[in-house]
Short mmCIF file of C-alpha atoms and ligand atoms in Angstrom, two decimals:
data_model
loop_
_atom_site.label_atom_id
_atom_site.label_comp_id
_atom_site.label_asym_id
_atom_site.label_seq_id
_atom_site.Cartn_x
_atom_site.Cartn_y
_atom_site.Cartn_z
CA UNK I 1141 8.49 14.40 11.97
CA UNK I 1142 11.17 17.15 12.24
CA UNK I 1143 10.27 20.81 13.00
CA UNK I 1144 11.48 21.83 9.51
CA UNK I 1145 9.20 19.27 7.89
CA UNK I 1146 6.31 20.45 10.07
CA UNK I 1147 6.90 24.05 8.90
CA UNK I 1148 6.93 22.97 5.27
CA UNK I 1149 3.47 21.48 5.60
CA UNK I 1150 1.58 24.19 7.44
CA UNK I 1151 -2.12 23.59 6.81
CA UNK I 1152 -4.46 26.38 7.96
CA UNK I 1153 -6.50 25.15 10.96
CA UNK I 1154 -9.70 26.49 9.42
CA UNK I 1155 -9.18 24.57 6.18
CA UNK I 1156 -12.31 22.42 5.71
CA UNK I 1157 -10.17 19.34 5.12
CA UNK I 1158 -7.51 20.11 7.73
CA UNK I 1159 -7.46 16.62 9.29
CA UNK I 1160 -7.40 14.82 5.99
CA UNK I 1161 -4.56 17.00 4.67
CA UNK I 1162 -2.59 16.53 7.87
CA UNK I 1163 -2.65 12.75 7.47
CA UNK I 1164 -1.83 13.01 3.76
CA UNK I 1165 1.32 14.88 4.70
CA UNK I 1166 2.21 12.29 7.31
CA UNK I 1167 1.98 9.62 4.62
CA UNK I 1168 4.04 11.69 2.16
CA UNK I 1169 6.75 12.41 4.74
CA UNK I 1170 6.64 8.74 5.72
CA UNK I 1171 7.33 7.81 2.12
CA UNK I 1172 10.30 10.18 1.93
CA UNK I 1173 11.68 8.55 5.11
CA UNK I 1174 11.17 5.01 3.67
CA UNK I 1175 8.55 4.19 6.33
CA UNK I 1176 5.76 4.12 3.74
CA UNK I 1177 6.00 2.21 0.44
CA UNK I 1178 5.31 4.24 -2.72
CA UNK I 1179 2.17 2.12 -3.15
CA UNK I 1180 1.18 3.18 0.36
CA UNK I 1181 0.21 6.58 -1.05
CA UNK I 1182 -2.20 4.92 -3.44
CA UNK I 1183 -3.58 2.70 -0.67
CA UNK I 1184 -4.13 5.80 1.46
CA UNK I 1185 -5.99 7.51 -1.37
CA UNK I 1186 -8.25 4.50 -1.78
CA UNK I 1187 -8.90 4.58 1.96
CA UNK I 1188 -9.77 8.31 1.81
CA UNK I 1189 -12.28 7.60 -0.92
CA UNK I 1190 -14.07 4.94 1.15
CA UNK I 1191 -13.90 7.10 4.25
CA UNK I 1192 -15.60 9.90 2.32
CA UNK I 1193 -18.55 7.72 1.33
CA UNK I 1194 -18.82 6.34 4.85
CA UNK I 1195 -19.33 9.88 6.17
CA UNK I 1196 -15.85 10.12 7.79
CA UNK I 1197 -16.96 8.99 11.22
CA UNK I 1198 -16.92 5.82 13.29
CA UNK I 1199 -20.30 4.15 12.88
CA UNK I 1200 -22.13 2.37 15.70
CA UNK I 1201 -21.57 -0.84 13.81
CA UNK I 1202 -17.79 -0.20 13.71
CA UNK I 1203 -17.91 0.50 17.45
CA UNK I 1204 -19.43 -2.94 18.03
CA UNK I 1205 -16.69 -4.51 15.91
CA UNK I 1206 -14.08 -2.62 17.94
CA UNK I 1207 -15.56 -3.96 21.16
CA UNK I 1208 -15.54 -7.53 19.83
CA UNK I 1209 -11.99 -7.10 18.52
CA UNK I 1210 -10.70 -5.90 21.88
CA UNK I 1211 -12.54 -8.71 23.69
CA UNK I 1212 -10.95 -11.29 21.37
CA UNK I 1213 -7.48 -9.78 21.78
CA UNK I 1214 -7.88 -9.86 25.58
CA UNK I 1215 -9.02 -13.50 25.50
CA UNK I 1216 -6.26 -14.65 23.15
CA UNK I 1217 -3.27 -16.54 24.50
CA UNK I 1218 -0.81 -15.10 21.97
CA UNK I 1219 -2.19 -12.02 20.23
CA UNK I 1220 0.07 -10.03 17.92
CA UNK I 1221 -0.30 -6.66 16.20
CA UNK I 1222 1.06 -6.58 12.66
CA UNK I 1223 2.62 -3.28 11.58
CA UNK I 1224 3.08 -2.02 8.02
CA UNK I 1225 4.37 1.28 6.68
CA UNK I 1226 1.07 3.13 6.53
CA UNK I 1227 0.06 2.43 10.11
CA UNK I 1228 3.56 3.23 11.38
CA UNK I 1229 3.37 6.63 9.65
CA UNK I 1230 -0.17 7.41 10.77
CA UNK I 1231 -0.63 6.00 14.27
CA UNK I 1232 2.71 4.92 15.76
CA UNK I 1233 1.97 6.23 19.28
CA UNK I 1234 -1.43 4.53 19.32
CA UNK I 1235 0.08 1.22 18.13
CA UNK I 1236 2.53 1.28 21.01
CA UNK I 1237 -0.16 2.23 23.52
CA UNK I 1238 -2.52 -0.51 22.30
CA UNK I 1239 0.30 -3.06 22.36
CA UNK I 1240 1.11 -2.20 25.97
CA UNK I 1241 -2.51 -2.10 27.10
CA UNK I 1242 -3.32 -5.50 25.55
CA UNK I 1243 0.07 -7.06 26.17
CA UNK I 1244 0.23 -7.91 22.46
CA UNK I 1245 3.62 -7.47 20.76
CA UNK I 1246 4.15 -5.40 17.62
CA UNK I 1247 5.53 -7.25 14.60
CA UNK I 1248 6.71 -5.45 11.49
CA UNK I 1249 5.43 -7.30 8.43
CA UNK I 1250 5.86 -5.67 5.03
CA UNK I 1251 4.54 -6.29 1.54
CA UNK I 1252 7.21 -4.11 -0.09
CA UNK I 1253 10.56 -5.02 1.43
CA UNK I 1254 12.68 -2.17 0.07
CA UNK I 1255 16.10 -1.89 1.74
CA UNK I 1256 16.04 0.38 4.78
CA UNK I 1257 12.29 0.21 5.41
CA UNK I 1258 12.39 -2.12 8.41
CA UNK I 1259 15.00 0.12 10.09
CA UNK I 1260 12.95 3.25 9.30
CA UNK I 1261 9.83 1.70 10.85
CA UNK I 1262 11.76 0.51 13.91
CA UNK I 1263 12.98 4.06 14.39
CA UNK I 1264 9.43 5.47 14.21
CA UNK I 1265 8.08 2.86 16.65
CA UNK I 1266 10.94 3.33 19.09
CA UNK I 1267 10.45 7.10 19.04
CA UNK I 1268 6.81 6.39 19.91
CA UNK I 1269 7.93 4.37 22.95
CA UNK I 1270 8.07 0.78 21.65
CA UNK I 1271 10.38 -1.40 23.70
CA UNK I 1272 10.04 -4.75 21.97
CA UNK I 1273 9.54 -5.06 18.23
CA UNK I 1274 9.28 -8.40 16.43
CA UNK I 1275 9.94 -9.00 12.74
CA UNK I 1276 13.31 -7.24 12.76
CA UNK I 1277 15.76 -10.11 12.88
CA UNK I 1278 16.09 -11.68 9.40
CA UNK I 1279 18.13 -14.59 10.73
CA UNK I 1280 15.33 -16.05 12.80
CA UNK I 1281 12.44 -15.37 10.43
CA UNK I 1282 10.39 -18.33 9.18
CA UNK I 1283 7.92 -18.64 6.30
CA UNK I 1284 4.18 -19.18 6.06
CA UNK I 1285 4.05 -21.54 3.08
CA UNK I 1286 0.43 -20.72 2.24
CA UNK I 1287 1.48 -17.19 1.34
CA UNK I 1288 3.48 -16.20 -1.74
CA UNK I 1289 4.02 -12.47 -1.06
CA UNK I 1290 6.82 -10.97 1.05
CA UNK I 1291 4.45 -11.12 3.98
CA UNK I 1292 5.17 -14.86 4.24
CA UNK I 1293 8.32 -14.07 6.23
CA UNK I 1294 7.23 -13.90 9.86
CA UNK I 1295 8.70 -13.96 13.33
CA UNK I 1296 8.48 -17.37 15.07
CA UNK I 1297 7.77 -15.60 18.38
CA UNK I 1298 5.01 -13.49 16.79
CA UNK I 1299 2.70 -14.12 13.84
CA UNK I 1300 3.92 -17.70 13.31
CA UNK I 1301 2.86 -18.87 16.77
CA UNK I 1302 0.08 -16.36 17.45
CA UNK I 1303 -3.54 -17.44 17.89
CA UNK I 1304 -4.93 -14.01 16.93
CA UNK I 1305 -3.40 -11.55 14.47
CA UNK I 1306 -4.53 -7.95 14.30
CA UNK I 1307 -3.93 -6.66 10.77
CA UNK I 1308 -4.59 -2.97 10.38
CA UNK I 1309 -5.14 -1.99 6.73
CA UNK I 1310 -3.46 -4.14 4.14
CA UNK I 1311 -3.71 -6.27 1.02
CA UNK I 1312 -6.04 -9.25 0.93
CA UNK I 1313 -4.00 -12.37 0.37
CA UNK I 1314 -2.56 -12.58 3.87
CA UNK I 1315 -5.85 -12.68 5.74
CA UNK I 1316 -6.92 -15.66 3.63
CA UNK I 1317 -3.61 -17.42 4.29
CA UNK I 1318 -3.72 -16.71 8.02
CA UNK I 1319 -7.24 -18.10 8.20
CA UNK I 1320 -6.14 -21.24 6.34
CA UNK I 1321 -3.50 -21.94 8.98
CA UNK I 1322 -6.02 -21.55 11.78
CA UNK I 1323 -5.42 -18.01 13.04
CA UNK I 1324 -8.14 -15.64 14.14
CA UNK I 1325 -7.84 -12.40 12.18
CA UNK I 1326 -9.01 -8.91 13.14
CA UNK I 1327 -8.76 -6.31 10.39
CA UNK I 1328 -9.28 -2.58 10.03
CA UNK I 1329 -10.28 -1.77 6.48
CA UNK I 1330 -12.30 1.12 5.09
CA UNK I 1331 -13.26 -1.02 2.12
CA UNK I 1332 -16.02 -3.33 3.40
CA UNK I 1333 -15.78 -5.61 0.37
CA UNK I 1334 -12.01 -6.06 0.21
CA UNK I 1335 -10.78 -9.64 0.57
CA UNK I 1336 -9.31 -8.70 3.94
CA UNK I 1337 -12.68 -7.38 5.12
CA UNK I 1338 -14.57 -10.43 3.89
CA UNK I 1339 -12.14 -13.04 5.22
CA UNK I 1340 -11.42 -11.57 8.64
CA UNK I 1341 -13.21 -12.90 11.73
CA UNK I 1342 -13.77 -9.34 12.89
CA UNK I 1343 -13.71 -6.46 10.43
CA UNK I 1344 -13.56 -2.92 11.71
CA UNK I 1345 -14.77 -0.80 8.80
CA UNK I 1346 -13.28 2.48 9.93
CA UNK I 1347 -10.28 4.73 9.44
CA UNK I 1348 -7.27 3.45 11.37
CA UNK I 1349 -6.84 7.01 12.61
CA UNK I 1350 -10.14 6.85 14.51
CA UNK I 1351 -10.24 3.10 15.16
CA UNK I 1352 -7.01 2.81 17.16
CA UNK I 1353 -7.80 5.52 19.76
CA UNK I 1354 -11.24 3.93 20.18
CA UNK I 1355 -9.64 0.49 20.65
CA UNK I 1356 -7.33 1.88 23.34
CA UNK I 1357 -10.30 3.45 25.13
CA UNK I 1358 -12.34 0.21 24.97
CA UNK I 1359 -9.32 -1.88 26.04
CA UNK I 1360 -9.05 0.22 29.21
CA UNK I 1361 -12.70 -0.59 29.95
CA UNK I 1362 -12.77 -4.29 29.00
CA UNK I 1363 -9.57 -5.16 30.85
CA UNK I 1364 -11.56 -5.52 34.06
CA UNK I 1365 -14.20 -7.80 32.46
CA UNK I 1366 -14.36 -11.51 33.28
CA UNK I 1367 -13.69 -14.18 30.62
CA UNK I 1368 -17.40 -14.95 30.54
CA UNK I 1369 -18.27 -11.31 29.88
CA UNK I 1370 -15.67 -11.09 27.10
CA UNK I 1371 -16.93 -14.34 25.56
CA UNK I 1372 -20.45 -12.97 25.66
CA UNK I 1373 -19.36 -9.89 23.65
CA UNK I 1374 -17.75 -12.13 21.02
CA UNK I 1375 -20.63 -14.58 20.71
CA UNK I 1376 -23.15 -11.80 20.18
CA UNK I 1377 -21.01 -10.27 17.40
CA UNK I 1378 -21.86 -11.00 13.77
CA UNK I 1379 -19.26 -10.02 11.15
CA UNK I 1380 -21.66 -10.56 8.26
CA UNK I 1381 -23.91 -7.94 9.87
CA UNK I 1382 -20.92 -5.56 10.11
CA UNK I 1383 -20.23 -5.81 6.37
CA UNK I 1384 -23.93 -5.39 5.61
CA UNK I 1385 -24.15 -2.30 7.88
CA UNK I 1386 -21.14 -0.66 6.20
CA UNK I 1387 -22.58 -1.25 2.73
CA UNK I 1388 -25.96 0.13 3.84
CA UNK I 1389 -24.21 3.18 5.27
CA UNK I 1390 -22.46 3.79 1.94
CA UNK I 1391 -25.71 3.38 0.02
CA UNK I 1392 -27.50 5.79 2.36
CA UNK I 1393 -24.69 8.35 2.20
CA UNK I 1394 -24.64 8.31 -1.59
CA UNK I 1395 -28.45 8.67 -1.75
CA UNK I 1396 -28.34 11.71 0.56
CA UNK I 1397 -25.43 13.30 -1.30
CA UNK I 1398 -27.22 12.68 -4.60
CA UNK I 1399 -30.28 14.54 -3.34
CA UNK I 1400 -28.18 17.44 -2.07
CA UNK I 1401 -26.19 17.63 -5.30
CA UNK I 1402 -29.35 17.67 -7.42
CA UNK I 1403 -30.87 20.38 -5.24
CA UNK I 1404 -27.96 22.57 -6.31
CA UNK I 1405 -27.91 21.33 -9.91
CA UNK I 1406 -31.63 21.86 -10.63
O1 PTJ V 471 4.02 -1.12 4.14
P1 PTJ V 471 3.76 -2.32 3.28
O2 PTJ V 471 4.93 -2.63 2.36
O3 PTJ V 471 3.40 -3.54 4.08
O4 PTJ V 471 2.52 -2.01 2.31
C1 PTJ V 471 1.31 -1.51 2.85
C2 PTJ V 471 0.24 -1.28 1.75
C3 PTJ V 471 -0.93 -0.57 2.42
C4 PTJ V 471 0.85 -0.39 0.66
C5 PTJ V 471 -0.18 -2.64 1.15
O5 PTJ V 471 -0.65 -3.47 2.19
C6 PTJ V 471 -1.22 -2.48 0.07
O6 PTJ V 471 -0.93 -2.31 -1.10
O7 PTJ V 471 -2.50 -2.50 0.50
P2 PTJ V 471 -3.80 -2.38 -0.47
O8 PTJ V 471 -3.98 -3.65 -1.24
O9 PTJ V 471 -3.76 -1.10 -1.21
O10 PTJ V 471 -4.95 -2.34 0.60
C7 PTJ V 471 -5.04 -1.32 1.55
C8 PTJ V 471 -6.46 -1.33 2.11
O11 PTJ V 471 -6.46 -0.46 3.23
C9 PTJ V 471 -7.52 -0.80 1.13
O12 PTJ V 471 -8.67 -1.62 1.21
C10 PTJ V 471 -7.83 0.61 1.65
O13 PTJ V 471 -9.18 0.96 1.44
C11 PTJ V 471 -7.55 0.44 3.13
N1 PTJ V 471 -7.11 1.68 3.80
C12 PTJ V 471 -6.28 2.64 3.32
N2 PTJ V 471 -6.07 3.61 4.22
C13 PTJ V 471 -6.80 3.26 5.33
C14 PTJ V 471 -7.47 2.03 5.05
N3 PTJ V 471 -8.24 1.41 5.94
C15 PTJ V 471 -8.38 2.01 7.15
N4 PTJ V 471 -7.78 3.19 7.49
C16 PTJ V 471 -6.99 3.84 6.61
N5 PTJ V 471 -6.40 5.00 6.94
#
């Protein structure tokens, strides 16, 4: 983001929703720069809403999912990290760091393929230190037939031949399609009952903004683990439990907030 743009969006540090407003502005600026699709603003708003009712922090259950996700990525022969506009705008540096730590390439894969978006995202990732970015060369792209959206166009060196695909926040049809063609899927999604969340092998119900730094931290730790230790983490993980925990958390949060609200309203 340029200095001028930063000045335009000064948010007082003591504002109670400073962090949230900061990321909103990143998404808005990202949209002006073509990094983020117009619909990305709506997706972000939906995410904010779920984050709010999850208490805006990484739950212990999400931490377990993060650990399992990192273990699976470390054990995979050909892991790949899929990048869309929202994640590029919000966590580009973290994407690059995670990609380097796990030796998993970044592949740009978009739902809305407006002209200029791929180039805009490449520019953001390169500024964040990315050296190799897949999904940029239209001539070599192939299709996943099981998928009808724009996301069917994938890089033969990346998603097409990967055994594990990490899909940070996105629409649901791709996870289903990837599962049908035998891929392992790890997703980050604040909505625990989205199709992505339900279909993924490992669902991290958390904000991408908190989940990626945590993944980088855990990757640093698990890199020295043996295959047996990593397998042990995966076999003791239960994704159904993760979804259940997130829904319980939401129920509990709403109950507490209801009590507090009615204390004021009475
Ligand atoms: O850049 P493109 O063209 O590939 O398009 C990206 C978007 C996000 C616009 C596209 O994939 C889309 O429309 O997604 P959906 O169907 O709106 O789904 C987005 C999901 O991500 C929803 O379940 C949101 O709750 C969730 N979400 C939004 N922001 C975050 C999030 N999950 C985690 N962290 C967030 N910050």
